Amino acid sequence: MDIISGGVTAAKGFEAAGAEANVKYKNRKDMALIYSQIPCKAAGVFTSNVVKAAPVLWDKNVVATSPYVQAVVVNSGIANACTGVKGYEYCKQTAQSTATELGIPENSVLIASTGVIGMQLPIDKITGGVSKLARAKERSEYAGTMAAEAIMTTDTVSKQVAVTIEIDGVTVTIGGMCKGSGMIHPNMCTMLGFVTTDIAISKELLQEALSEDIQDTFNMVSIDGDTSTNDTLIVLANGMAGNPEIVSKDENYYKFTEALHYVDETLAKKMAGDGEGATALFETKVIHAASKEDAKILSKAVICSSLTKAAIFGHDANWGRILCALGYSGVNFDPENIELFFEGENGRIQIYKDGAATDYSEEEASAILSEPEVRVLVDMKMGGAQATAWGCDLTYDYIKINADYRS
Amino acid sequence: MDIISGGVTAAKGFEAAGAEANVKYKNRKDMALIYSQIPCKAAGVFTSNVVKAAPVLWDKNVVATSPYVQAVVVNSGIANACTGVKGYEYCKQTAQSTATELGIPENSVLIASTGVIGMQLPIDKITGGVSKLARAKERSEYAGTMAAEAIMTTDTVSKQVAVTIEIDGVTVTIGGMCKGSGMIHPNMCTMLGFVTTDIAISKELLQEALSEDIQDTFNMVSIDGDTSTNDTLIVLANGMAGNPEIVSKDENYYKFTEALHYVDETLAKKMAGDGEGATALFETKVIHAASKEDAKILSKAVICSSLTKAAIFGHDANWGRILCALGYSGVNFDPENIELFFEGENGRIQIYKDGAATDYSEEEASAILSEPEVRVLVDMKMGGAQATAWGCDLTYDYIKINADYRS
């Protein structure tokens, strides 16, 4: 696998655009288009929140019933969630307008929205934006970046990744972008993520690969414990790489899933590291747990702990909060038997052993907690399972951003 | 039931004291004693965290095996959690020293600690503090207040309550105090709470009354989602009111549980309203849920939502975050069918109905969110169950307090 530059336009046949539609934000791009020159197999995973945004309902239906998808239209600023019948109608109008502009069927258009819940979309601005996007779309890395920037809300950086793999002598490319900064605690998938690939693969295997991979990637991220109404992750595969279509779980399938895992994990980590107000990515790896499920629950409990997150912001090695979070996670263990480490660029230090603190150096621990990527390692000494979860620190800026997000 | 002034010394025969022992804090009281002139029946509920502080282990054993309890010693500053064998030994030494000073058996002494996890207690200072407490204890409202102040950590106010009820012509008094400001998401009970009463009641019924009542009081509070290692709630009953001992669930038992409920709920709400950095108590009541369990899960999801808490700090009627929290709670419902209200001193306004926002006034909504007690009412329109949960807003000061709590 080779890591290359670019995002959703890296794979063959994919075009993109970003445009200013003034949906809610002013003087910035707020609508994005991903377009494939030929129809794609599509797979998607969506929020488990009972309260689902209108575009989530739209997309679930399209992915389930439509044989092909050819375009995705995204707006930032307004989430089109809790908007009733009218909100769904606006989704349909957006898809119709996109279909007309691009000359493709209405049921091959996916929609995604992110922003404030409860506001109705200004549909004229949306359809105006669709026209701009249709004119602006192009097959270039620049266009992919424009799209990645247009879907940002409180994100401070756009998030893209692309890789290539060789399958039966042909080069297959997978690229992706995502956004997500607040209301991030994916349960089925993340806020908004889009992966495009030119691989030829059956729709069933594409969905299976995606559904399986998010369990260890996007679903292991939490910024604030709030599972959004809009979580959507879409993979589009147009087959233009020219490989023989993957129709069984052969060696090629696993080559693909390995690359997809890298793309998903990279996007998930970028999202965690750019959590609202965050100054650091906070990774917790749990090893030697009794089961995979236990390892996931334990690692997620730590990265979700408000107190631990605040301590990391303060570069304070208040490790007792980590023990506390492991303890209330719901997983049973013997606190006397587990071990805790901090891992930094210059190596690892042991913090806790035999039920009490080691004689670690506070300066050394605080130095590790001052790095841009803070890593905690927990050895449960109970079995062979492991999991990693990603979050971020909890800062003044998180409060600032969220105390008055709507204005 | 009459509400009276005072706290743990309100009931007959109870003495208290607060003292400066310099356990970790300087120039403030940091140790408290509750003492009954005669032995008490004791009931307790403790943290469900797998990582239990040494005093929790000590108390669980005493409450389970000792027929009577006569004293409770509390220190603030250091939690004596994650302190291994030595931590438990220090508990024993504290109990021994208290037993000697007061002339009571070692197994009639309960211990509670709150503060930093992972540090060892300075045992000489603790035993020095015990001597001071034994000399200072007295039967006065002032002494109760001294004790309530001594157990504070990041609390900004001490928390006490007392009530009287009539049982078979005699006056029975119940008083209590608690502390709790951060790491508050009780699961079995709160950080530290102590209730004293002169009622005569069997030990079994006292425990049953307590265990049942916390489900609707302390267990419905969350400040930051972190379930502490030290959660402890103790009720001591010395029988000095002179009522015929309550040994069955008769009318008198329910009179007592009603009063105990008031005491527990009042302390729980005081704790929520004084959450670390909080500017407001945040109450969410869910009515017409399909089951009591659903109502609890839904109301707790709302008061635990970081985004909702931040919006309340900003007095921003960002009600979509409430819908979002209800939606990811795990309870199934039809978002089109529920209704949402804000309740203020001057009445109630409807925010959400039929799947979308009403045309409520933003100014009116923001005014309600600016009150010191913010109330959200959710009507699920599904059944007859209801529950109320209490939390607080999420503020800059929460971050300030917790980014460097140890220093």
Short mmCIF file of N, CA and C in Angstrom, two decimals, chain A residues 78-175:
data_model
loop_
_atom_site.label_atom_id
_atom_site.label_comp_id
_atom_site.label_asym_id
_atom_site.label_seq_id
_atom_site.Cartn_x
_atom_site.Cartn_y
_atom_site.Cartn_z
N ILE A 78 -26.36 23.94 8.26
CA ILE A 78 -27.67 23.49 8.75
C ILE A 78 -27.75 21.98 8.56
N ALA A 79 -28.16 21.28 9.62
CA ALA A 79 -28.12 19.81 9.62
C ALA A 79 -29.35 19.17 8.98
N ASN A 80 -30.41 19.96 8.77
CA ASN A 80 -31.68 19.42 8.28
C ASN A 80 -32.12 18.22 9.12
N ALA A 81 -32.02 18.37 10.45
CA ALA A 81 -32.49 17.36 11.40
C ALA A 81 -33.59 18.00 12.25
N CYS A 82 -34.56 17.20 12.67
CA CYS A 82 -35.72 17.71 13.42
C CYS A 82 -36.44 18.77 12.61
N THR A 83 -36.63 18.48 11.35
CA THR A 83 -37.26 19.45 10.45
C THR A 83 -38.54 18.90 9.83
N GLY A 84 -38.99 17.74 10.29
CA GLY A 84 -40.30 17.23 9.90
C GLY A 84 -40.44 16.91 8.42
N VAL A 85 -41.67 16.94 7.94
CA VAL A 85 -41.99 16.58 6.57
C VAL A 85 -41.30 17.52 5.58
N LYS A 86 -41.28 18.81 5.94
CA LYS A 86 -40.68 19.79 5.04
C LYS A 86 -39.19 19.52 4.82
N GLY A 87 -38.52 19.10 5.87
CA GLY A 87 -37.09 18.80 5.77
C GLY A 87 -36.82 17.70 4.76
N TYR A 88 -37.67 16.67 4.77
CA TYR A 88 -37.48 15.56 3.84
C TYR A 88 -37.79 16.01 2.40
N GLU A 89 -38.79 16.83 2.29
CA GLU A 89 -39.17 17.38 0.98
C GLU A 89 -37.99 18.18 0.38
N TYR A 90 -37.30 18.92 1.22
CA TYR A 90 -36.14 19.69 0.77
C TYR A 90 -35.01 18.77 0.28
N CYS A 91 -34.87 17.62 0.93
CA CYS A 91 -33.89 16.63 0.48
C CYS A 91 -34.23 16.19 -0.95
N LYS A 92 -35.48 15.89 -1.12
CA LYS A 92 -35.93 15.41 -2.42
C LYS A 92 -35.69 16.49 -3.49
N GLN A 93 -36.00 17.73 -3.15
CA GLN A 93 -35.80 18.83 -4.10
C GLN A 93 -34.32 19.00 -4.44
N THR A 94 -33.46 18.82 -3.42
CA THR A 94 -32.02 18.93 -3.66
C THR A 94 -31.57 17.84 -4.63
N ALA A 95 -32.06 16.62 -4.41
CA ALA A 95 -31.70 15.50 -5.28
C ALA A 95 -32.22 15.72 -6.70
N GLN A 96 -33.45 16.22 -6.81
CA GLN A 96 -34.04 16.49 -8.14
C GLN A 96 -33.21 17.51 -8.90
N SER A 97 -32.89 18.59 -8.19
CA SER A 97 -32.13 19.66 -8.82
C SER A 97 -30.74 19.16 -9.25
N THR A 98 -30.13 18.33 -8.42
CA THR A 98 -28.82 17.76 -8.76
C THR A 98 -28.94 16.83 -9.97
N ALA A 99 -29.97 16.02 -9.97
CA ALA A 99 -30.20 15.08 -11.07
C ALA A 99 -30.35 15.82 -12.40
N THR A 100 -31.11 16.90 -12.36
CA THR A 100 -31.32 17.70 -13.57
C THR A 100 -30.02 18.33 -14.05
N GLU A 101 -29.28 18.94 -13.13
CA GLU A 101 -28.03 19.61 -13.49
C GLU A 101 -27.02 18.63 -14.09
N LEU A 102 -26.97 17.42 -13.52
CA LEU A 102 -25.93 16.47 -13.92
C LEU A 102 -26.41 15.45 -14.95
N GLY A 103 -27.71 15.45 -15.23
CA GLY A 103 -28.24 14.49 -16.19
C GLY A 103 -28.17 13.05 -15.71
N ILE A 104 -28.46 12.84 -14.44
CA ILE A 104 -28.44 11.48 -13.87
C ILE A 104 -29.77 11.26 -13.15
N PRO A 105 -30.09 9.99 -12.81
CA PRO A 105 -31.37 9.75 -12.13
C PRO A 105 -31.38 10.33 -10.70
N GLU A 106 -32.55 10.75 -10.27
CA GLU A 106 -32.72 11.32 -8.93
C GLU A 106 -32.29 10.33 -7.84
N ASN A 107 -32.57 9.04 -8.08
CA ASN A 107 -32.24 8.07 -7.04
C ASN A 107 -30.79 7.61 -7.09
N SER A 108 -29.96 8.34 -7.85
CA SER A 108 -28.51 8.07 -7.79
C SER A 108 -27.79 9.22 -7.09
N VAL A 109 -28.57 10.07 -6.40
CA VAL A 109 -27.98 11.21 -5.69
C VAL A 109 -28.10 11.01 -4.18
N LEU A 110 -26.97 11.07 -3.49
CA LEU A 110 -26.97 11.04 -2.03
C LEU A 110 -26.84 12.46 -1.50
N ILE A 111 -27.41 12.69 -0.31
CA ILE A 111 -27.40 14.03 0.29
C ILE A 111 -26.82 13.92 1.69
N ALA A 112 -26.04 14.90 2.11
CA ALA A 112 -25.59 14.94 3.50
C ALA A 112 -25.58 16.38 3.97
N SER A 113 -25.95 16.56 5.23
CA SER A 113 -26.00 17.91 5.81
C SER A 113 -25.34 17.89 7.18
N THR A 114 -24.74 19.00 7.58
CA THR A 114 -24.16 19.11 8.91
C THR A 114 -24.26 20.55 9.38
N GLY A 115 -24.57 20.74 10.65
CA GLY A 115 -24.70 22.08 11.19
C GLY A 115 -25.74 22.11 12.29
N VAL A 116 -26.46 23.20 12.37
CA VAL A 116 -27.44 23.38 13.43
C VAL A 116 -28.64 22.46 13.21
N ILE A 117 -29.12 21.87 14.30
CA ILE A 117 -30.32 21.05 14.26
C ILE A 117 -31.54 21.95 14.38
N GLY A 118 -32.61 21.61 13.68
CA GLY A 118 -33.90 22.26 13.92
C GLY A 118 -34.23 23.40 12.97
N MET A 119 -33.26 23.92 12.26
CA MET A 119 -33.52 24.99 11.29
C MET A 119 -33.88 24.37 9.94
N GLN A 120 -34.74 25.02 9.19
CA GLN A 120 -35.06 24.56 7.85
C GLN A 120 -34.00 25.09 6.87
N LEU A 121 -33.72 24.31 5.85
CA LEU A 121 -32.78 24.74 4.81
C LEU A 121 -33.40 25.87 3.97
N PRO A 122 -32.61 26.85 3.55
CA PRO A 122 -33.09 27.83 2.57
C PRO A 122 -32.96 27.16 1.20
N ILE A 123 -34.05 26.56 0.73
CA ILE A 123 -33.95 25.64 -0.40
C ILE A 123 -33.49 26.34 -1.69
N ASP A 124 -33.84 27.63 -1.84
CA ASP A 124 -33.39 28.35 -3.04
C ASP A 124 -31.87 28.47 -3.06
N LYS A 125 -31.31 28.74 -1.89
CA LYS A 125 -29.84 28.83 -1.82
C LYS A 125 -29.20 27.48 -2.11
N ILE A 126 -29.86 26.42 -1.63
CA ILE A 126 -29.34 25.08 -1.86
C ILE A 126 -29.35 24.75 -3.36
N THR A 127 -30.46 25.00 -4.02
CA THR A 127 -30.52 24.67 -5.46
C THR A 127 -29.60 25.58 -6.26
N GLY A 128 -29.46 26.82 -5.79
CA GLY A 128 -28.47 27.72 -6.41
C GLY A 128 -27.07 27.16 -6.26
N GLY A 129 -26.78 26.63 -5.08
CA GLY A 129 -25.47 26.02 -4.81
C GLY A 129 -25.23 24.81 -5.70
N VAL A 130 -26.28 24.02 -5.90
CA VAL A 130 -26.16 22.83 -6.75
C VAL A 130 -25.74 23.24 -8.16
N SER A 131 -26.33 24.31 -8.69
CA SER A 131 -25.96 24.78 -10.03
C SER A 131 -24.49 25.17 -10.08
N LYS A 132 -24.05 25.93 -9.06
CA LYS A 132 -22.64 26.32 -9.01
C LYS A 132 -21.72 25.10 -8.99
N LEU A 133 -22.10 24.11 -8.16
CA LEU A 133 -21.27 22.91 -8.02
C LEU A 133 -21.18 22.15 -9.33
N ALA A 134 -22.32 22.06 -10.02
CA ALA A 134 -22.35 21.32 -11.29
C ALA A 134 -21.44 21.98 -12.32
N ARG A 135 -21.40 23.31 -12.30
CA ARG A 135 -20.52 24.02 -13.24
C ARG A 135 -19.06 23.90 -12.84
N ALA A 136 -18.80 23.88 -11.53
CA ALA A 136 -17.41 23.97 -11.03
C ALA A 136 -16.70 22.63 -10.94
N LYS A 137 -17.44 21.54 -10.99
CA LYS A 137 -16.82 20.24 -10.71
C LYS A 137 -15.71 19.93 -11.71
N GLU A 138 -14.63 19.33 -11.17
CA GLU A 138 -13.54 18.93 -12.05
C GLU A 138 -12.75 17.79 -11.42
N ARG A 139 -11.95 17.14 -12.24
CA ARG A 139 -11.16 15.99 -11.80
C ARG A 139 -9.76 16.46 -11.44
N SER A 140 -9.60 16.99 -10.21
CA SER A 140 -8.29 17.47 -9.79
C SER A 140 -8.17 17.38 -8.28
N GLU A 141 -6.93 17.33 -7.82
CA GLU A 141 -6.70 17.30 -6.38
C GLU A 141 -7.25 18.58 -5.76
N TYR A 142 -7.09 19.68 -6.48
CA TYR A 142 -7.59 20.97 -6.00
C TYR A 142 -9.10 20.90 -5.74
N ALA A 143 -9.83 20.30 -6.65
CA ALA A 143 -11.29 20.20 -6.50
C ALA A 143 -11.66 19.36 -5.28
N GLY A 144 -10.89 18.30 -5.04
CA GLY A 144 -11.13 17.48 -3.85
C GLY A 144 -10.93 18.29 -2.58
N THR A 145 -9.90 19.13 -2.58
CA THR A 145 -9.64 19.98 -1.41
C THR A 145 -10.75 21.01 -1.22
N MET A 146 -11.25 21.56 -2.33
CA MET A 146 -12.36 22.51 -2.23
C MET A 146 -13.57 21.84 -1.56
N ALA A 147 -13.85 20.60 -1.95
CA ALA A 147 -14.97 19.87 -1.37
C ALA A 147 -14.73 19.61 0.12
N ALA A 148 -13.50 19.18 0.45
CA ALA A 148 -13.17 18.87 1.85
C ALA A 148 -13.29 20.11 2.73
N GLU A 149 -12.97 21.27 2.15
CA GLU A 149 -13.08 22.51 2.93
C GLU A 149 -14.54 22.94 3.08
N ALA A 150 -15.34 22.66 2.07
CA ALA A 150 -16.73 23.12 2.09
C ALA A 150 -17.58 22.41 3.14
N ILE A 151 -17.17 21.18 3.52
CA ILE A 151 -18.00 20.42 4.48
C ILE A 151 -17.62 20.71 5.93
N MET A 152 -16.62 21.56 6.15
CA MET A 152 -16.20 21.86 7.52
C MET A 152 -17.24 22.70 8.26
N THR A 153 -17.38 22.47 9.56
CA THR A 153 -18.19 23.38 10.39
C THR A 153 -17.22 24.03 11.39
N THR A 154 -17.12 23.48 12.59
CA THR A 154 -16.13 24.00 13.54
C THR A 154 -14.76 23.34 13.37
N ASP A 155 -14.61 22.50 12.39
CA ASP A 155 -13.31 21.91 12.07
C ASP A 155 -12.31 23.04 11.83
N THR A 156 -11.07 22.83 12.23
CA THR A 156 -10.05 23.86 11.97
C THR A 156 -9.20 23.51 10.76
N VAL A 157 -9.22 22.25 10.35
CA VAL A 157 -8.48 21.83 9.16
C VAL A 157 -9.36 20.86 8.37
N SER A 158 -9.15 20.83 7.06
CA SER A 158 -9.87 19.84 6.26
C SER A 158 -9.15 18.50 6.40
N LYS A 159 -9.87 17.42 6.14
CA LYS A 159 -9.35 16.09 6.44
C LYS A 159 -9.47 15.19 5.22
N GLN A 160 -8.32 14.84 4.64
CA GLN A 160 -8.31 14.01 3.44
C GLN A 160 -7.22 12.94 3.58
N VAL A 161 -7.37 11.89 2.82
CA VAL A 161 -6.35 10.85 2.77
C VAL A 161 -6.55 10.08 1.47
N ALA A 162 -5.46 9.51 0.94
CA ALA A 162 -5.58 8.67 -0.25
C ALA A 162 -4.45 7.66 -0.27
N VAL A 163 -4.76 6.46 -0.77
CA VAL A 163 -3.76 5.40 -0.88
C VAL A 163 -3.98 4.65 -2.19
N THR A 164 -2.92 3.93 -2.60
CA THR A 164 -3.07 3.02 -3.74
C THR A 164 -2.62 1.62 -3.33
N ILE A 165 -3.23 0.64 -3.95
CA ILE A 165 -2.80 -0.75 -3.80
C ILE A 165 -2.76 -1.38 -5.19
N GLU A 166 -2.05 -2.49 -5.30
CA GLU A 166 -2.00 -3.24 -6.56
C GLU A 166 -2.92 -4.44 -6.45
N ILE A 167 -3.83 -4.60 -7.38
CA ILE A 167 -4.69 -5.79 -7.39
C ILE A 167 -4.63 -6.41 -8.77
N ASP A 168 -4.11 -7.63 -8.84
CA ASP A 168 -3.96 -8.34 -10.12
C ASP A 168 -3.28 -7.47 -11.16
N GLY A 169 -2.23 -6.75 -10.73
CA GLY A 169 -1.44 -5.98 -11.67
C GLY A 169 -1.98 -4.60 -12.01
N VAL A 170 -3.17 -4.26 -11.52
CA VAL A 170 -3.66 -2.91 -11.79
C VAL A 170 -3.62 -2.09 -10.50
N THR A 171 -3.46 -0.78 -10.66
CA THR A 171 -3.41 0.10 -9.50
C THR A 171 -4.82 0.51 -9.10
N VAL A 172 -5.17 0.26 -7.86
CA VAL A 172 -6.47 0.65 -7.32
C VAL A 172 -6.24 1.79 -6.34
N THR A 173 -7.06 2.81 -6.43
CA THR A 173 -6.91 3.97 -5.56
C THR A 173 -8.12 4.12 -4.64
N ILE A 174 -7.86 4.48 -3.39
CA ILE A 174 -8.93 4.76 -2.43
C ILE A 174 -8.64 6.11 -1.81
N GLY A 175 -9.58 7.02 -1.87
CA GLY A 175 -9.38 8.33 -1.25
C GLY A 175 -10.58 8.69 -0.42
#
